[in-house]
Amino acid sequence: MPQLAVLGAGHVGPVVARLAISAGYPVAIATSGDPANLALITELLIPGAEPRWAADAVADADMVVLAMPLHRFLRVDPVSLAGRFVIDAMNYWPSSDGVLEEFEDGGVGSSEIVAKRLAGSAVVKALNHIGYHELEQNARPTGSPDRRAAGSAGDDPAAVAVVAEFVDRIGYDAVRLPSLAAGQVLQPGGPVFGRVLRRPEFEQAVASDQATARTPVFAEAQSGQDVLT
Amino acid sequence: MTDQLAEKPTSAPEPERFPLVFGLDTFGDRNGDADGKPVSHAQTIRNVVAEGVRAEQVGIDFFGIGEHHTDYFPMPAGDVVLAAIAARTNRIHLGSAVTVLSSDDPVRVFQRYSTLNAISGGRAEVILGRGSSIESFPLFGYDLADYEELFEEKSALFAELLKGGPVTWQGTTRPALYDQDVVPHTESGPFPVWIGVGGNPQSVIRAARLGFGLALAIIGGQPARFAAFSQLFQRALAKFGRPPLPVAVHSPGHIAHTDDQARAEFWPRWRDIISLVAAERGFAIPTEESLGWETGPHGALYVGSPETVAQKIALNLRALQATRFDLKYGMPGLTHEALMTNIELYGQEVIPRVRELLAPATAGSASSGSA
């Protein structure tokens, strides 16, 4: 099992950490501060996770989940994440979080900008389009008829495969998208953001967005393909 | 087990330490008239005054006003409205729900609410937070990206101001204070202050560190997932050497005579407002199905007949170890008349029923249905 480091202990981080622990992943969680401040939160909300300094958590991790507000990400040292699979669960959401100049680039997805800053990492956009309050209550075992679909978008197919497996193990039908550019469909305002969709509906929503939009989305082999189990 | 409780009331579980409190919150949701046309901002505000007065008459403990700055929530100066209600009432507690402290001055907030406390004879409260309100940041020249830093520093200053003595303080978000006497002084110590928390456990820790009550704002998803937050709050209070403090739940809802009527009144208004916000912020438009889930036994909305709503409140107060419930009533477009009915049913039927459901069983009321 890949070792996971969750960066952020706000709304999203603890929920992702809990799901990952249930799925059997070893999980460290960190904020920008002293892990001692996370001791109670970890003990009561994320039993099994290890609170650590961010640098230590990342150093030992195979996969890093970015679950911090996007403006905080701008303070992360890109070198520390080099060589890791990185799940970008963040959103650029100016109407909710304010305008960030770095992300005001029309037509370029927020994860593409994240990836540009993390040149040494394999960035995959995932889990950003599911509300933190729904992440646990919508998770279902493989094969459940009402299992919700969740996108994994990235430029590196190996990284997308690893993240898609993670997404599947924590309870979602992983739909792979072949590039971070294609992952723009997962963003706020996109056709699947915040919507509870099963795989066929999810793929249809993505495909009909593709018909009108800027970026080709599905590589044929990706559509309907079973994820790793 | 019930007999044991009756014989030994001191062994009551932790939540019983605090009395049950039932409140109403509004954002000054702009009313509609009978034809569905919006009434003026001014009339909506006058209606809120009437609603607050009615709330006291039907036995409600608290009336809260949330700060908003929009056409559909024209309520930026809730403390002024609360002062009008204070002048016409005697018993009901009056407070913000919430004050957006990050884009305000803690000194001014303290002054406004200690003035309200004076007018009302000690009935003021403040809930600090952000809510989903973001309009105040650009309006007053703040950057949303600074939200955390602003709130951290300003809430700590607010805790200092609340102690009552001259304040010496230095920070980055407002001018320093040197041995500053901030008036008006309160007559009987600090008024109650809460922090509204929407799902960030670090905010729970902060409330405990500052010694403020915890107000859980649960506006979507399963309320039960917040149970660990109550536990976290009490453990954190102990860690900071503070006595236990109460936990409140704030959730939206609408009460009418029947489930069907409540749903029929609430759904189109909820759909319209959520659709508007969804369009602004890019998330999914609600469906009647998603409303059905949220108003069902596991969802966050309290929409239905008095019995339906009472059962759900009792269930969730228990699950969350909370002793206070504040119903955020109203939605933009609902009529003042529908809101008055909601308030009356809440005060006269829902609250007594929840008290009955949550009463520790005694010999005399063994058949009251408390479980």
XYZ file of C-alpha atoms in Angstrom:
600
model
C 0.000 0.000 0.000
C 1.377 3.419 -0.872
C 2.093 5.622 2.104
C -0.120 8.713 2.152
C 0.558 12.226 3.389
C -2.487 14.457 3.729
C -1.571 18.147 3.805
C -4.340 20.132 5.455
C -6.526 19.430 8.471
C -9.489 21.676 7.718
C -12.718 20.613 6.062
C -11.322 18.153 3.541
C -8.103 16.706 4.951
C -9.519 14.783 7.919
C -12.286 13.284 5.760
C -9.875 12.047 3.085
C -7.526 10.745 5.790
C -10.341 8.813 7.445
C -11.462 7.249 4.173
C -7.872 6.312 3.351
C -7.355 4.649 6.738
C -10.565 2.661 6.298
C -9.226 1.538 2.932
C -6.022 0.314 4.552
C -3.566 3.040 3.600
C -0.950 4.190 6.098
C -1.710 7.896 6.589
C 0.220 10.845 7.984
C -1.491 14.222 8.292
C 0.141 17.624 8.542
C -0.585 21.331 8.549
C 1.828 24.206 8.225
C 2.340 24.056 12.003
C 3.334 21.852 14.915
C 1.877 18.309 14.785
C 1.265 18.561 18.539
C -1.626 20.867 17.646
C -3.170 18.016 15.665
C -2.929 15.414 18.428
C -6.493 15.798 19.705
C -7.986 16.133 16.236
C -6.207 13.004 15.107
C -7.098 11.011 18.189
C -10.795 11.838 18.042
C -11.514 12.392 14.365
C -8.906 10.397 12.459
C -7.866 7.473 14.643
C -4.977 5.662 13.014
C -3.494 8.709 11.291
C -0.135 9.977 12.408
C 0.205 13.750 12.934
C 3.611 14.852 11.643
C 5.539 17.885 10.525
C 4.693 18.440 6.868
C 8.290 17.926 5.711
C 8.519 14.552 7.492
C 5.110 13.384 6.305
C 5.959 14.216 2.710
C 9.457 12.760 2.885
C 8.076 9.306 3.727
C 5.073 9.452 1.403
C 4.454 7.912 -1.991
C 1.299 9.909 -2.498
C 0.522 13.391 -1.197
C -2.995 14.826 -0.958
C -3.206 18.608 -1.228
C -6.203 19.451 0.969
C -5.391 23.024 1.909
C -6.867 26.300 0.711
C -5.317 27.151 -2.633
C -3.722 30.349 -1.341
C -1.854 28.293 1.238
C -0.553 26.028 -1.504
C 1.359 29.001 -2.875
C 3.589 28.756 0.211
C 4.411 25.050 -0.280
C 7.992 24.308 -1.297
C 7.745 22.478 -4.659
C 11.052 20.687 -4.092
C 9.667 18.894 -1.043
C 7.021 17.211 -3.222
C 9.358 16.147 -6.019
C 9.089 12.522 -7.012
C 5.694 12.049 -5.363
C 2.272 11.336 -6.774
C 0.254 14.399 -5.844
C -3.544 14.455 -5.603
C -4.772 17.994 -6.096
C -8.078 18.107 -4.197
C -8.083 21.917 -4.133
C -10.300 24.297 -6.050
C -9.839 27.767 -7.406
C -13.086 29.274 -6.319
C -12.824 33.061 -6.393
C -16.463 33.669 -5.491
C -15.953 31.714 -2.305
C -12.286 32.213 -1.434
C -11.251 35.395 -3.203
C -9.193 36.142 -6.283
C -5.663 34.752 -6.616
C -3.621 36.391 -9.343
C -1.612 33.212 -9.881
C -4.755 31.352 -10.910
C -6.379 34.077 -13.003
C -5.338 32.537 -16.287
C -8.380 32.172 -18.487
C -8.677 28.751 -20.055
C -6.028 27.096 -17.919
C -7.243 24.778 -15.177
C -6.160 25.337 -11.585
C -4.501 21.916 -11.464
C -2.463 22.765 -14.561
C -1.126 25.769 -12.679
C -0.496 23.619 -9.613
C 1.355 21.113 -11.797
C 3.471 23.849 -13.326
C 4.596 24.851 -9.852
C 5.244 21.197 -8.937
C 7.396 20.356 -11.932
C 9.038 17.398 -10.177
C 5.768 15.732 -9.161
C 3.106 13.751 -10.986
C -0.049 15.791 -10.315
C -3.515 14.254 -10.591
C -6.707 16.243 -10.080
C -9.149 14.227 -7.985
C -11.716 14.461 -5.168
C -12.063 18.230 -5.642
C -15.554 17.961 -7.102
C -17.171 16.112 -4.185
C -18.307 18.220 -1.223
C -16.385 17.445 1.947
C -19.699 16.860 3.686
C -20.583 14.215 1.087
C -17.262 12.417 0.746
C -17.991 9.881 3.453
C -21.725 9.517 3.122
C -21.487 8.847 -0.633
C -18.630 6.327 -0.452
C -19.757 2.814 -1.413
C -18.051 -0.546 -1.927
C -17.229 -1.667 -5.457
C -20.288 -2.905 -7.312
C -22.878 -0.969 -5.302
C -25.678 0.072 -7.685
C -25.698 3.643 -6.386
C -21.933 4.088 -6.324
C -20.932 7.655 -7.171
C -18.357 8.340 -9.873
C -15.276 10.474 -9.264
C -12.792 11.820 -11.763
C -9.024 11.369 -11.836
C -7.324 13.642 -14.345
C -3.637 13.842 -15.112
C -0.975 14.008 -17.781
C 0.929 10.967 -16.510
C -1.095 7.780 -17.115
C 0.814 5.834 -14.451
C 0.001 8.469 -11.854
C -3.632 8.561 -12.957
C -3.764 4.777 -12.540
C -2.402 4.961 -9.005
C -4.811 7.725 -8.021
C -7.754 6.010 -9.736
C -7.021 2.934 -7.652
C -6.996 5.088 -4.528
C -10.282 6.727 -5.491
C -11.796 3.308 -6.094
C -10.571 1.889 -2.805
C -12.030 4.739 -0.779
C -15.441 4.200 -2.329
C -15.915 5.759 -5.746
C -16.107 4.614 -9.356
C -12.980 6.180 -10.760
C -13.367 7.820 -14.158
C -9.991 8.554 -15.736
C -9.420 11.676 -17.749
C -6.313 11.733 -19.924
C -4.902 15.146 -19.042
C -5.010 17.921 -16.483
C -6.476 20.115 -19.220
C -9.320 17.626 -19.579
C -9.688 17.772 -15.804
C -11.128 21.265 -16.138
C -14.497 19.530 -16.315
C -14.048 18.705 -12.620
C -13.755 22.364 -11.588
C -16.377 24.639 -9.992
C -18.904 25.563 -12.659
C -18.122 22.370 -14.574
C -20.688 19.696 -15.442
C -19.867 17.286 -12.609
C -18.844 19.652 -9.818
C -20.932 18.923 -6.734
C -23.238 16.573 -8.615
C -23.945 13.063 -7.432
C -23.583 10.991 -10.611
C -23.035 7.327 -11.312
C -20.443 6.359 -13.902
C -22.654 6.411 -17.026
C -24.140 9.786 -16.091
C -20.739 11.136 -15.169
C -19.218 10.039 -18.461
C -22.159 11.443 -20.350
C -21.895 14.793 -18.562
C -18.199 14.929 -19.349
C -18.717 13.893 -22.966
C -21.457 16.440 -23.633
C -19.243 19.104 -22.085
C -16.513 17.956 -24.442
C -18.839 18.417 -27.412
C -19.160 22.117 -26.633
C -15.809 22.777 -25.045
C -12.279 23.637 -25.437
C -10.444 20.427 -24.652
C -10.790 16.868 -25.863
C -11.668 14.795 -22.861
C -11.894 11.053 -23.267
C -9.187 8.940 -24.729
C -11.298 6.077 -26.128
C -9.702 3.460 -23.939
C -10.525 5.415 -20.807
C -14.259 5.443 -21.204
C -15.938 2.776 -19.150
C -12.640 1.108 -18.449
C -12.533 -0.825 -15.228
C -10.281 0.651 -12.638
C -7.653 -1.370 -10.887
C -8.898 -3.309 -7.937
C -31.942 2.611 33.505
C -34.629 5.271 33.480
C -35.391 4.543 37.131
C -31.762 4.995 37.992
C -31.750 8.388 36.331
C -34.865 9.393 38.231
C -33.297 8.445 41.554
C -29.954 9.995 40.864
C -30.387 13.130 38.818
C -26.751 14.058 39.472
C -25.688 11.117 37.311
C -27.247 12.715 34.266
C -25.030 12.528 31.167
C -22.837 15.466 30.272
C -25.274 17.314 27.949
C -27.744 17.701 30.820
C -25.236 19.959 32.532
C -26.644 22.866 30.524
C -30.290 23.811 30.206
C -31.971 23.208 26.875
C -32.162 26.384 24.799
C -34.199 26.911 21.638
C -33.609 29.782 19.291
C -34.498 31.195 15.909
C -32.055 32.693 13.423
C -32.763 34.822 10.375
C -30.595 36.393 7.698
C -33.263 39.013 7.046
C -34.441 36.869 4.147
C -36.298 39.282 1.903
C -40.001 38.505 2.149
C -42.327 37.943 -0.772
C -45.903 39.162 -0.878
C -48.915 36.916 -1.506
C -48.294 37.154 -5.261
C -44.661 36.138 -4.912
C -43.320 39.644 -5.535
C -40.460 40.723 -3.261
C -41.379 43.301 -0.619
C -38.988 46.155 0.079
C -35.834 45.830 2.149
C -37.343 48.262 4.656
C -40.563 46.270 5.035
C -38.573 43.064 5.415
C -36.593 44.640 8.248
C -39.756 45.831 9.994
C -41.145 42.318 9.597
C -38.048 40.882 11.291
C -38.718 43.147 14.286
C -42.281 41.822 14.482
C -40.990 38.258 14.160
C -38.528 38.747 17.018
C -41.252 40.137 19.256
C -43.557 37.245 18.351
C -40.740 34.799 19.127
C -40.691 35.974 22.739
C -44.480 35.799 23.005
C -44.485 32.118 22.002
C -41.734 31.136 24.409
C -38.612 31.042 22.251
C -35.356 31.587 24.167
C -33.131 33.268 21.581
C -33.496 35.355 18.437
C -30.446 35.718 16.220
C -29.706 37.784 13.115
C -26.987 36.814 10.655
C -24.969 39.506 8.901
C -25.481 39.631 5.139
C -25.097 42.299 2.499
C -27.176 41.141 -0.456
C -30.432 42.042 -2.148
C -32.012 38.801 -0.946
C -30.536 39.076 2.590
C -30.558 42.864 3.202
C -29.299 42.578 6.769
C -25.922 44.258 7.334
C -26.814 45.931 10.656
C -28.543 43.216 12.637
C -27.565 44.806 15.952
C -29.779 47.823 15.159
C -32.708 45.512 14.448
C -32.010 43.561 17.635
C -32.094 46.810 19.602
C -35.608 47.480 18.301
C -36.658 43.990 19.376
C -34.969 44.496 22.748
C -37.060 47.596 23.387
C -40.268 45.603 22.889
C -39.345 42.426 24.787
C -38.283 41.397 28.284
C -36.972 37.885 28.314
C -35.721 36.625 24.962
C -31.959 36.624 24.347
C -30.819 38.527 21.281
C -27.677 37.996 19.281
C -25.825 37.854 16.022
C -25.878 34.628 14.016
C -23.246 35.308 12.835
C -21.118 38.432 13.066
C -18.542 38.327 10.268
C -15.739 39.382 12.574
C -12.939 39.097 10.005
C -14.269 42.072 8.065
C -15.328 44.057 11.136
C -13.520 45.784 13.970
C -13.621 43.768 17.197
C -13.766 46.997 19.217
C -16.832 48.176 17.306
C -18.492 44.758 17.536
C -17.919 44.727 21.283
C -19.304 48.259 21.598
C -22.419 47.514 19.566
C -23.243 44.346 21.461
C -22.436 45.739 24.898
C -24.804 48.586 23.964
C -27.419 45.980 22.990
C -26.678 44.283 26.286
C -27.423 47.554 28.086
C -30.654 48.199 26.182
C -31.890 44.651 26.745
C -30.895 44.375 30.385
C -28.241 41.702 29.828
C -29.750 39.675 26.999
C -27.082 40.138 24.293
C -25.066 37.328 22.741
C -22.631 37.167 19.845
C -21.850 34.318 17.492
C -18.614 34.962 15.635
C -17.883 33.351 12.321
C -18.038 33.645 8.624
C -21.196 31.800 7.702
C -21.353 31.490 3.973
C -21.200 35.254 3.845
C -18.378 36.569 1.716
C -19.831 39.836 0.450
C -18.455 41.845 3.358
C -14.837 41.247 2.314
C -14.782 43.218 -0.926
C -17.310 45.682 0.521
C -15.006 46.685 3.361
C -11.727 46.199 1.542
C -10.579 42.876 2.955
C -9.001 40.003 1.059
C -10.739 36.648 1.469
C -7.355 34.972 1.289
C -6.549 36.630 4.640
C -9.669 35.214 6.238
C -7.926 32.851 8.652
C -5.361 35.352 9.885
C -8.012 38.032 10.326
C -10.292 35.739 12.274
C -7.540 34.332 14.457
C -6.295 37.742 15.528
C -9.654 39.464 15.830
C -11.314 36.671 17.787
C -8.431 36.730 20.276
C -8.829 40.502 20.678
C -12.568 40.051 21.108
C -11.906 37.622 23.967
C -9.717 40.291 25.603
C -12.356 43.002 25.190
C -14.960 40.724 26.705
C -13.043 40.504 29.976
C -14.037 44.106 30.613
C -10.905 45.811 31.889
C -8.659 48.255 30.058
C -7.135 46.497 27.047
C -3.567 46.546 25.819
C -3.198 44.810 22.509
C -1.015 44.821 19.451
C -1.494 43.078 16.140
C -1.478 43.479 12.399
C -5.179 43.805 11.590
C -6.102 46.990 13.465
C -4.315 49.791 15.357
C -2.794 48.855 18.709
C -4.583 49.550 21.990
C -2.730 50.853 25.061
C -4.518 50.498 28.364
C -7.677 51.414 26.498
C -10.969 51.609 28.365
C -13.594 50.366 25.912
C -17.134 51.439 26.741
C -19.908 50.774 27.510
C -18.961 48.469 30.374
C -21.269 45.513 30.898
C -23.154 45.364 34.182
C -22.627 41.719 34.998
C -19.555 40.405 33.268
C -19.069 39.064 29.783
C -22.078 38.278 27.628
C -22.199 34.834 25.984
C -20.023 34.443 22.903
C -19.983 31.498 20.533
C -17.967 30.575 17.496
C -19.890 29.271 14.520
C -18.145 26.272 12.972
C -18.999 24.681 9.654
C -16.821 21.585 9.541
C -13.263 22.652 10.250
C -11.950 20.869 13.353
C -9.301 23.529 13.898
C -12.099 26.059 14.419
C -13.444 23.790 17.162
C -10.064 23.896 18.887
C -9.979 27.682 18.569
C -13.420 28.042 20.212
C -12.165 25.936 23.123
C -8.909 27.871 23.385
C -10.765 31.199 23.589
C -13.420 29.820 25.935
C -16.340 30.481 23.593
C -19.327 28.207 23.071
C -19.423 25.979 20.001
C -22.194 26.625 17.463
C -22.237 23.901 14.819
C -23.658 25.245 11.567
C -25.047 22.165 9.846
C -26.601 23.135 6.544
C -26.085 20.009 4.462
C -25.249 16.352 4.852
C -25.651 14.091 7.867
C -25.763 15.968 11.179
C -24.466 12.892 13.005
C -21.046 13.343 11.422
C -20.540 16.304 13.764
C -20.804 14.165 16.900
C -17.042 13.847 17.100
C -16.789 17.651 17.021
C -18.693 17.897 20.323
C -16.332 15.403 21.847
C -13.349 17.231 20.403
C -14.663 20.491 21.867
C -15.055 19.148 25.402
C -11.669 17.418 25.293
C -10.022 20.570 24.001
C -11.671 22.669 26.746
C -10.269 20.271 29.336
C -6.856 20.476 27.720
C -6.929 24.271 27.966
C -8.032 24.037 31.596
C -11.504 25.381 30.948
C -14.825 24.121 32.311
C -17.276 22.420 29.922
C -19.236 24.752 27.644
C -22.445 24.143 25.736
C -22.729 23.034 22.111
C -25.392 24.555 19.863
C -26.721 23.414 16.496
C -27.806 25.893 13.830
C -29.729 24.455 10.862
C -32.215 25.735 8.298
C -35.824 24.669 8.184
C -39.462 25.566 7.809
C -42.433 24.455 9.858
C -46.047 24.426 8.697
C -49.160 22.588 9.823
C -48.377 19.517 7.709
C -45.289 17.979 6.125
C -46.738 18.534 2.670
C -47.505 22.171 3.281
C -44.066 22.846 4.724
C -42.392 21.173 1.748
C -44.621 22.971 -0.755
C -43.846 26.365 0.779
C -40.146 25.757 1.301
C -39.022 23.911 -1.839
C -39.452 26.613 -4.516
C -37.837 29.224 -2.259
C -34.951 26.986 -1.332
C -34.477 25.950 -4.960
C -34.393 29.574 -6.081
C -31.889 30.747 -3.509
C -29.603 27.733 -3.810
C -29.767 28.002 -7.592
C -28.742 31.625 -7.361
C -25.822 30.818 -5.088
C -24.983 27.801 -7.227
C -24.784 29.973 -10.301
C -22.543 32.458 -8.485
C -20.253 29.803 -7.103
C -20.465 27.036 -9.675
C -21.979 24.124 -7.830
C -24.844 21.812 -8.573
C -28.414 23.075 -8.675
C -30.531 21.225 -6.102
C -33.249 18.859 -7.202
C -36.474 17.961 -5.459
C -34.793 14.629 -4.772
C -31.855 16.266 -3.005
C -34.294 18.343 -0.944
C -36.114 15.127 -0.070
C -32.874 13.652 1.217
C -31.973 16.741 3.247
C -35.435 16.936 4.818
C -35.452 13.185 5.530
C -34.255 11.583 8.748
C -30.533 11.794 7.850
C -30.406 15.207 6.223
C -29.647 18.648 7.617
C -32.924 20.495 6.927
C -35.828 20.699 9.372
C -38.826 21.016 7.082
C -42.186 19.603 8.059
C -44.968 19.458 10.579
C -44.246 20.262 14.227
C -44.002 16.566 15.102
C -41.614 15.783 12.223
C -39.356 18.682 13.111
C -39.467 18.008 16.858
C -38.470 14.372 16.401
C -35.548 15.353 14.229
C -34.331 18.064 16.600
C -34.481 15.686 19.559
C -32.674 12.977 17.632
C -29.851 15.256 16.567
C -29.409 17.087 19.878
C -28.919 13.699 21.450
C -26.581 12.449 18.740
C -24.497 15.610 18.881
C -24.517 16.008 22.674
C -25.824 19.502 22.103
C -28.169 21.426 24.396
C -29.161 24.262 22.121
C -30.927 24.287 18.785
C -31.294 27.400 16.638
C -33.642 27.025 13.677
C -32.663 29.251 10.781
C -36.187 30.065 9.627
C -37.305 31.762 6.426
C -36.045 31.790 2.863
C -36.108 34.720 0.460
C -39.585 34.905 -1.056
C -41.532 33.326 1.806
C -44.268 35.594 3.116
C -44.138 37.266 6.507
C -47.381 35.442 7.331
C -45.836 32.041 6.623
C -42.881 32.988 8.821
C -45.142 34.052 11.670
C -46.915 30.682 11.464
C -43.533 28.955 11.452
C -42.507 30.898 14.555
C -45.746 30.150 16.377
C -45.609 26.425 15.604
C -41.971 26.301 16.676
C -42.619 28.052 19.978
C -45.966 26.525 20.870
C -45.620 22.973 19.551
C -42.091 22.018 18.519
C -40.166 23.287 21.541
C -42.468 21.773 24.181
C -42.415 18.504 22.251
C -38.601 18.426 22.050
C -38.377 19.185 25.773
C -40.731 16.288 26.377
C -38.734 13.975 24.123
C -35.483 14.891 25.833
C -36.718 14.993 29.426
C -35.024 12.451 31.652
C -37.757 9.968 32.453
C -39.257 10.390 35.913
C -41.841 8.332 37.780
C -44.561 10.796 36.845
C -43.816 10.972 33.144
C -42.722 7.451 32.353
C -45.175 7.318 29.473
C -44.184 10.658 27.985
C -42.454 8.924 25.134
C -38.920 9.883 26.067
C -36.646 7.129 24.942
